[in-house]
mmCIF file of C-alpha atoms and ligand atoms in Angstrom:
data_model
loop_
_atom_site.group_PDB
_atom_site.id
_atom_site.type_symbol
_atom_site.label_atom_id
_atom_site.label_comp_id
_atom_site.label_asym_id
_atom_site.label_seq_id
_atom_site.Cartn_x
_atom_site.Cartn_y
_atom_site.Cartn_z
ATOM 1 C CA MET A 282 -0.672 2.916 18.510
ATOM 2 C CA ARG A 283 -0.671 2.115 14.602
ATOM 3 C CA ARG A 284 0.252 5.552 12.550
ATOM 4 C CA PHE A 285 -2.112 5.950 9.584
ATOM 5 C CA LEU A 286 -0.229 5.550 6.281
ATOM 6 C CA ILE A 287 -1.913 7.441 3.586
ATOM 7 C CA ALA A 288 -0.335 6.179 0.163
ATOM 8 C CA GLY A 289 -0.649 7.255 -3.231
ATOM 9 C CA ASN A 290 -0.371 4.933 -5.652
ATOM 10 C CA TRP A 291 0.230 6.476 -9.364
ATOM 11 C CA LYS A 292 0.304 3.564 -11.026
ATOM 12 C CA MET A 293 1.613 3.875 -14.587
ATOM 13 C CA ASN A 294 0.551 7.955 -14.974
ATOM 14 C CA ALA A 295 2.731 10.890 -14.327
ATOM 15 C CA GLY A 296 6.398 10.945 -16.337
ATOM 16 C CA PRO A 297 8.649 13.285 -14.557
ATOM 17 C CA THR A 298 7.243 16.618 -15.939
ATOM 18 C CA GLU A 299 3.365 15.502 -14.583
ATOM 19 C CA ALA A 300 5.298 13.919 -11.844
ATOM 20 C CA LYS A 301 7.091 16.738 -10.688
ATOM 21 C CA LYS A 302 4.405 19.151 -10.598
ATOM 22 C CA LEU A 303 2.134 16.976 -8.595
ATOM 23 C CA ALA A 304 4.846 16.498 -6.261
ATOM 24 C CA ASP A 305 5.357 19.949 -5.631
ATOM 25 C CA GLU A 306 1.915 20.779 -5.585
ATOM 26 C CA ILE A 307 1.622 17.899 -2.285
ATOM 27 C CA ALA A 308 5.585 19.343 -0.865
ATOM 28 C CA GLU A 309 3.972 22.503 -0.871
ATOM 29 C CA THR A 310 1.326 22.211 1.830
ATOM 30 C CA TRP A 311 3.526 19.953 3.737
ATOM 31 C CA ASN A 312 6.325 21.734 3.146
ATOM 32 C CA GLY A 313 7.591 22.618 7.616
ATOM 33 C CA LYS A 314 4.879 20.885 9.061
ATOM 34 C CA SER A 315 4.881 17.259 10.636
ATOM 35 C CA PRO A 316 2.016 14.972 9.832
ATOM 36 C CA LYS A 317 0.780 12.681 12.381
ATOM 37 C CA SER A 318 0.203 10.730 9.284
ATOM 38 C CA GLU A 319 3.192 8.822 7.361
ATOM 39 C CA VAL A 320 2.544 10.126 4.121
ATOM 40 C CA LEU A 321 3.959 7.939 0.754
ATOM 41 C CA ILE A 322 3.845 8.533 -2.837
ATOM 42 C CA CYS A 323 4.910 5.680 -5.319
ATOM 43 C CA PRO A 324 5.684 7.144 -8.739
ATOM 44 C CA PRO A 325 6.564 5.290 -11.947
ATOM 45 C CA PHE A 326 10.281 4.422 -11.737
ATOM 46 C CA VAL A 327 11.330 6.619 -13.946
ATOM 47 C CA SER A 328 9.871 9.328 -12.055
ATOM 48 C CA ILE A 329 11.024 8.434 -8.288
ATOM 49 C CA PRO A 330 13.987 10.869 -8.593
ATOM 50 C CA PHE A 331 12.437 13.442 -9.368
ATOM 51 C CA VAL A 332 9.276 12.996 -6.957
ATOM 52 C CA VAL A 333 12.402 12.409 -4.381
ATOM 53 C CA LYS A 334 13.873 15.819 -4.822
ATOM 54 C CA SER A 335 10.515 17.592 -4.571
ATOM 55 C CA PHE A 336 10.175 16.311 -1.251
ATOM 56 C CA ARG A 337 13.797 16.793 0.023
ATOM 57 C CA ASP A 338 12.476 19.621 2.493
ATOM 58 C CA THR A 339 9.259 17.533 3.574
ATOM 59 C CA ALA A 340 8.258 14.637 6.045
ATOM 60 C CA LEU A 341 6.933 12.719 3.045
ATOM 61 C CA LYS A 342 8.383 9.821 1.465
ATOM 62 C CA THR A 343 9.083 8.063 -1.205
ATOM 63 C CA GLY A 344 8.260 4.097 -2.457
ATOM 64 C CA ALA A 345 7.660 1.914 -5.847
ATOM 65 C CA GLN A 346 5.196 -0.328 -7.370
ATOM 66 C CA ASN A 347 7.338 -3.001 -7.704
ATOM 67 C CA VAL A 348 10.287 -5.040 -7.763
ATOM 68 C CA HIS A 349 12.354 -7.965 -8.386
ATOM 69 C CA SER A 350 13.363 -10.628 -6.341
ATOM 70 C CA GLU A 351 17.021 -11.146 -7.510
ATOM 71 C CA SER A 352 19.424 -8.377 -6.368
ATOM 72 C CA ASN A 353 21.161 -7.761 -9.830
ATOM 73 C CA GLY A 354 21.718 -9.888 -13.157
ATOM 74 C CA ALA A 355 20.376 -10.734 -16.474
ATOM 75 C CA PHE A 356 16.740 -9.332 -16.141
ATOM 76 C CA THR A 357 16.300 -7.185 -19.170
ATOM 77 C CA GLY A 358 13.644 -4.394 -17.643
ATOM 78 C CA GLU A 359 13.674 -4.840 -14.187
ATOM 79 C CA ILE A 360 14.464 -2.746 -11.305
ATOM 80 C CA SER A 361 16.256 -4.287 -8.029
ATOM 81 C CA THR A 362 15.934 -3.501 -4.434
ATOM 82 C CA GLU A 363 19.854 -2.103 -4.223
ATOM 83 C CA MET A 364 18.660 0.224 -7.008
ATOM 84 C CA LEU A 365 15.261 1.500 -4.957
ATOM 85 C CA GLN A 366 17.245 1.576 -1.882
ATOM 86 C CA GLU A 367 19.779 3.935 -3.338
ATOM 87 C CA LEU A 368 16.938 6.113 -4.459
ATOM 88 C CA THR A 369 15.758 6.499 -1.235
ATOM 89 C CA CYS A 370 12.799 4.668 -1.971
ATOM 90 C CA GLU A 371 11.585 3.366 1.990
ATOM 91 C CA TYR A 372 8.814 1.340 0.481
ATOM 92 C CA VAL A 373 7.777 -0.920 -2.457
ATOM 93 C CA ILE A 374 3.929 -2.023 -3.431
ATOM 94 C CA THR A 375 4.034 -6.213 -3.849
ATOM 95 C CA GLY A 376 1.261 -8.619 -5.244
ATOM 96 C CA HIS A 377 -0.777 -5.256 -6.627
ATOM 97 C CA SER A 378 -3.831 -7.402 -8.221
ATOM 98 C CA GLU A 379 -2.956 -5.293 -11.389
ATOM 99 C CA ARG A 380 0.851 -7.262 -11.123
ATOM 100 C CA ARG A 381 -1.131 -10.538 -10.399
ATOM 101 C CA GLU A 382 -3.772 -9.825 -13.728
ATOM 102 C CA PHE A 383 -1.879 -7.959 -16.010
ATOM 103 C CA PHE A 384 1.914 -9.832 -15.382
ATOM 104 C CA GLY A 385 0.536 -13.443 -14.134
ATOM 105 C CA GLU A 386 2.030 -12.943 -10.340
ATOM 106 C CA THR A 387 1.720 -15.864 -8.839
ATOM 107 C CA ASP A 388 0.999 -15.979 -5.255
ATOM 108 C CA ALA A 389 4.712 -17.484 -5.162
ATOM 109 C CA VAL A 390 6.174 -14.758 -7.085
ATOM 110 C CA VAL A 391 4.345 -12.167 -4.643
ATOM 111 C CA ALA A 392 5.851 -14.078 -1.741
ATOM 112 C CA ALA A 393 9.554 -14.136 -3.221
ATOM 113 C CA LYS A 394 9.056 -10.276 -3.689
ATOM 114 C CA THR A 395 8.465 -9.470 -0.609
ATOM 115 C CA LYS A 396 10.993 -11.228 1.323
ATOM 116 C CA ARG A 397 13.087 -9.848 -0.955
ATOM 117 C CA VAL A 398 11.700 -6.573 -0.031
ATOM 118 C CA VAL A 399 11.470 -6.667 3.896
ATOM 119 C CA THR A 400 14.959 -8.676 3.869
ATOM 120 C CA ASN A 401 16.696 -5.856 2.208
ATOM 121 C CA GLU A 402 15.594 -3.195 4.895
ATOM 122 C CA LEU A 403 12.373 -1.990 2.644
ATOM 123 C CA LYS A 404 9.283 -1.910 4.094
ATOM 124 C CA ALA A 405 6.786 -3.506 1.686
ATOM 125 C CA ILE A 406 3.017 -2.896 1.046
ATOM 126 C CA VAL A 407 1.242 -6.157 0.660
ATOM 127 C CA CYS A 408 -1.755 -5.905 -1.636
ATOM 128 C CA VAL A 409 -4.940 -8.764 -1.309
ATOM 129 C CA GLY A 410 -7.961 -8.376 -2.508
ATOM 130 C CA GLU A 411 -10.909 -10.461 -4.046
ATOM 131 C CA LYS A 412 -12.794 -10.103 -7.144
ATOM 132 C CA LEU A 413 -16.409 -9.184 -7.739
ATOM 133 C CA GLU A 414 -16.964 -12.773 -8.266
ATOM 134 C CA GLU A 415 -15.456 -13.923 -5.388
ATOM 135 C CA ARG A 416 -17.510 -11.371 -2.908
ATOM 136 C CA LYS A 417 -20.816 -12.242 -4.908
ATOM 137 C CA ASN A 418 -20.019 -16.758 -3.891
ATOM 138 C CA ASP A 419 -18.760 -15.491 -0.545
ATOM 139 C CA SER A 420 -15.434 -16.326 -1.008
ATOM 140 C CA HIS A 421 -14.169 -13.060 -0.096
ATOM 141 C CA ARG A 422 -12.249 -14.696 2.901
ATOM 142 C CA ASP A 423 -10.877 -17.610 1.732
ATOM 143 C CA VAL A 424 -9.150 -16.260 -1.162
ATOM 144 C CA VAL A 425 -7.974 -13.094 1.139
ATOM 145 C CA LYS A 426 -6.705 -15.809 3.848
ATOM 146 C CA PHE A 427 -5.033 -17.749 0.756
ATOM 147 C CA GLN A 428 -3.199 -14.893 -0.397
ATOM 148 C CA LEU A 429 -1.955 -13.537 2.417
ATOM 149 C CA GLU A 430 -0.961 -16.873 4.335
ATOM 150 C CA ALA A 431 1.192 -17.326 0.932
ATOM 151 C CA VAL A 432 3.268 -14.054 1.856
ATOM 152 C CA ILE A 433 3.783 -14.427 5.518
ATOM 153 C CA ASN A 434 4.215 -17.993 5.076
ATOM 154 C CA SER A 435 7.657 -16.908 3.617
ATOM 155 C CA ILE A 436 8.897 -14.222 6.292
ATOM 156 C CA ASP A 437 10.141 -14.670 9.511
ATOM 157 C CA ASN A 438 8.431 -12.569 12.636
ATOM 158 C CA GLU A 439 11.675 -10.818 13.109
ATOM 159 C CA TYR A 440 10.203 -8.706 9.389
ATOM 160 C CA ALA A 441 6.813 -8.377 10.357
ATOM 161 C CA SER A 442 7.213 -4.738 11.391
ATOM 162 C CA ASP A 443 8.341 -4.018 7.582
ATOM 163 C CA LEU A 444 4.940 -5.390 6.625
ATOM 164 C CA VAL A 445 2.068 -3.116 5.605
ATOM 165 C CA ILE A 446 -1.329 -4.948 4.041
ATOM 166 C CA ALA A 447 -3.491 -3.519 1.906
ATOM 167 C CA TYR A 448 -7.054 -5.358 1.333
ATOM 168 C CA GLU A 449 -8.033 -4.409 -2.350
ATOM 169 C CA PRO A 450 -10.954 -5.231 -3.373
ATOM 170 C CA VAL A 451 -10.402 -5.857 -6.818
ATOM 171 C CA TRP A 452 -14.274 -5.252 -7.844
ATOM 172 C CA ALA A 453 -13.342 -1.307 -6.558
ATOM 173 C CA ILE A 454 -10.414 -0.348 -8.210
ATOM 174 C CA GLY A 455 -10.783 2.536 -9.816
ATOM 175 C CA THR A 456 -14.577 1.302 -10.341
ATOM 176 C CA GLY A 457 -16.422 4.856 -8.082
ATOM 177 C CA GLU A 458 -17.694 1.979 -5.900
ATOM 178 C CA THR A 459 -15.978 1.200 -2.504
ATOM 179 C CA ALA A 460 -16.150 -1.273 0.406
ATOM 180 C CA SER A 461 -18.734 0.355 2.339
ATOM 181 C CA PRO A 462 -16.943 0.893 5.806
ATOM 182 C CA GLU A 463 -18.420 -2.320 7.805
ATOM 183 C CA GLN A 464 -17.420 -4.740 4.591
ATOM 184 C CA ALA A 465 -13.604 -2.818 4.954
ATOM 185 C CA GLN A 466 -13.860 -3.203 8.868
ATOM 186 C CA GLU A 467 -14.713 -7.053 8.513
ATOM 187 C CA MET A 468 -11.976 -7.784 6.322
ATOM 188 C CA HIS A 469 -9.453 -6.047 7.736
ATOM 189 C CA LYS A 470 -10.183 -7.676 11.123
ATOM 190 C CA PHE A 471 -10.316 -10.886 9.693
ATOM 191 C CA ILE A 472 -6.785 -10.169 8.282
ATOM 192 C CA ARG A 473 -5.211 -9.384 11.630
ATOM 193 C CA SER A 474 -7.310 -12.362 13.126
ATOM 194 C CA ILE A 475 -4.574 -13.838 10.244
ATOM 195 C CA LEU A 476 -1.866 -12.028 11.404
ATOM 196 C CA SER A 477 -2.242 -12.052 15.461
ATOM 197 C CA ASP A 478 -3.167 -16.477 14.853
ATOM 198 C CA PHE A 479 0.195 -17.230 12.645
ATOM 199 C CA TRP A 480 2.679 -14.975 14.469
ATOM 200 C CA SER A 481 1.024 -13.207 17.584
ATOM 201 C CA GLU A 482 -1.424 -10.525 18.711
ATOM 202 C CA THR A 483 1.342 -8.099 19.323
ATOM 203 C CA ILE A 484 2.646 -8.641 16.298
ATOM 204 C CA ALA A 485 -1.094 -8.466 14.609
ATOM 205 C CA ASP A 486 -1.247 -4.734 16.750
ATOM 206 C CA ASN A 487 1.346 -3.619 15.162
ATOM 207 C CA ILE A 488 0.767 -4.204 11.858
ATOM 208 C CA ARG A 489 -1.240 -1.299 9.567
ATOM 209 C CA ILE A 490 -3.475 -2.541 7.270
ATOM 210 C CA LEU A 491 -4.555 -0.192 4.332
ATOM 211 C CA TYR A 492 -7.680 -0.149 2.567
ATOM 212 C CA GLY A 493 -7.881 0.563 -1.157
ATOM 213 C CA GLY A 494 -10.432 0.579 -4.135
ATOM 214 C CA SER A 495 -12.194 4.247 -5.164
ATOM 215 C CA MET A 496 -10.919 6.003 -1.390
ATOM 216 C CA LYS A 497 -11.552 9.590 -2.046
ATOM 217 C CA PRO A 498 -12.465 13.053 0.130
ATOM 218 C CA GLY A 499 -15.649 12.202 0.049
ATOM 219 C CA ASN A 500 -15.647 8.439 2.010
ATOM 220 C CA ALA A 501 -12.060 8.962 3.322
ATOM 221 C CA LYS A 502 -13.288 9.907 6.752
ATOM 222 C CA GLU A 503 -16.152 6.813 6.976
ATOM 223 C CA LEU A 504 -13.302 3.937 6.052
ATOM 224 C CA LEU A 505 -10.304 5.620 8.063
ATOM 225 C CA SER A 506 -12.812 6.187 11.230
ATOM 226 C CA GLN A 507 -12.645 2.415 11.373
ATOM 227 C CA PRO A 508 -11.044 0.743 13.929
ATOM 228 C CA ASP A 509 -9.142 -1.701 11.880
ATOM 229 C CA VAL A 510 -8.493 0.108 8.804
ATOM 230 C CA ASP A 511 -4.833 2.048 9.454
ATOM 231 C CA GLY A 512 -4.408 4.334 5.773
ATOM 232 C CA GLY A 513 -5.487 4.201 2.898
ATOM 233 C CA LEU A 514 -3.789 2.956 -1.055
ATOM 234 C CA ILE A 515 -5.061 5.438 -2.898
ATOM 235 C CA GLY A 516 -4.803 5.579 -7.145
ATOM 236 C CA GLY A 517 -7.199 8.063 -8.705
ATOM 237 C CA ALA A 518 -7.499 10.467 -6.122
ATOM 238 C CA SER A 519 -3.951 11.148 -5.410
ATOM 239 C CA LEU A 520 -3.236 11.996 -9.058
ATOM 240 C CA ASP A 521 -5.207 15.063 -7.753
ATOM 241 C CA SER A 522 -3.034 17.245 -5.202
ATOM 242 C CA SER A 523 -6.149 18.407 -3.901
ATOM 243 C CA SER A 524 -7.793 15.783 -2.799
ATOM 244 C CA PHE A 525 -4.854 13.763 -2.136
ATOM 245 C CA ASN A 526 -4.299 16.876 0.676
ATOM 246 C CA GLU A 527 -8.354 16.263 1.717
ATOM 247 C CA ILE A 528 -7.451 12.601 2.165
ATOM 248 C CA ILE A 529 -4.023 13.549 4.123
ATOM 249 C CA THR A 530 -6.210 16.779 6.025
ATOM 250 C CA ILE A 531 -8.966 13.989 6.978
ATOM 251 C CA ALA A 532 -6.586 11.613 8.785
ATOM 252 C CA GLU A 533 -4.613 13.982 10.543
ATOM 253 C CA SER A 534 -8.331 14.966 12.476
ATOM 254 C CA ILE A 535 -9.254 11.364 13.586
ATOM 255 C CA THR A 536 -8.164 10.014 16.164
ATOM 256 C CA LYS A 537 -8.790 6.345 17.774
HETATM 257 P P1 13P B 426 -8.849 3.923 -6.969
HETATM 258 O O1 13P B 426 -7.953 4.264 -5.676
HETATM 259 O O2 13P B 426 -7.963 4.163 -8.490
HETATM 260 O O3 13P B 426 -9.682 2.538 -7.071
HETATM 261 O O4 13P B 426 -6.789 2.823 -7.193
HETATM 262 C C1 13P B 426 -6.768 2.044 -5.624
HETATM 263 C C2 13P B 426 -5.339 1.236 -6.067
HETATM 264 O O5 13P B 426 -5.865 0.418 -6.754
HETATM 265 C C3 13P B 426 -4.336 1.521 -5.126
HETATM 266 O O6 13P B 426 -3.511 1.091 -5.187
#
């Protein structure tokens, strides 16, 4: 049984003041409750301590959107896994398409970061996903396979349980367009088959695969009901506490 992971990626939104307000609103709904789903917010670095504080008396978790692959040193502007652990983060997003596109992160960089995360007692949410033209020319499976294999090749199977994969078709991110539930299920099943071939069926069955790309209350039920969709990585809708809470509530109502 895979537990849903409902994760909000706030991207470069919500500085400390707004983050505290938003996190308080989310915490208020879940305070004293133990949701079946694991719920996570990944704020900008500077807002992490504020979200941690707001979530203190709840089961809600805090993560980061990025990390460096070294533990310390002359890397101006960077943040290490140790620093995130000190803030009690549990998860780190790696390989988001925006990092790949705007910050030149290659598959090798994503693999190094992911390795650093899982070997330092954190969990990685590894993002993969094709661009629109790749979907159109039917190379989306190859693209996702390549991105995924680049990462798992560098991870020992003892760390497989610290991996979460997020399928985020680039054409669906922030566009209001979503993969259809069938498209999502097809790709998630394909991703699981890659993990199964690489490690084993048992390991693959335990790795959660999230969908990301314009998930919102209106489409969450259909997407989350797919057999291989184990949660969501939510951008825009996670910046609205009632939408995010609604998605969590939808996840709570689904039994597979
Ligand atoms: P949107 O939900 O805004 O499309 O963003 C998805 C995403 O990139 C989450 O990481």
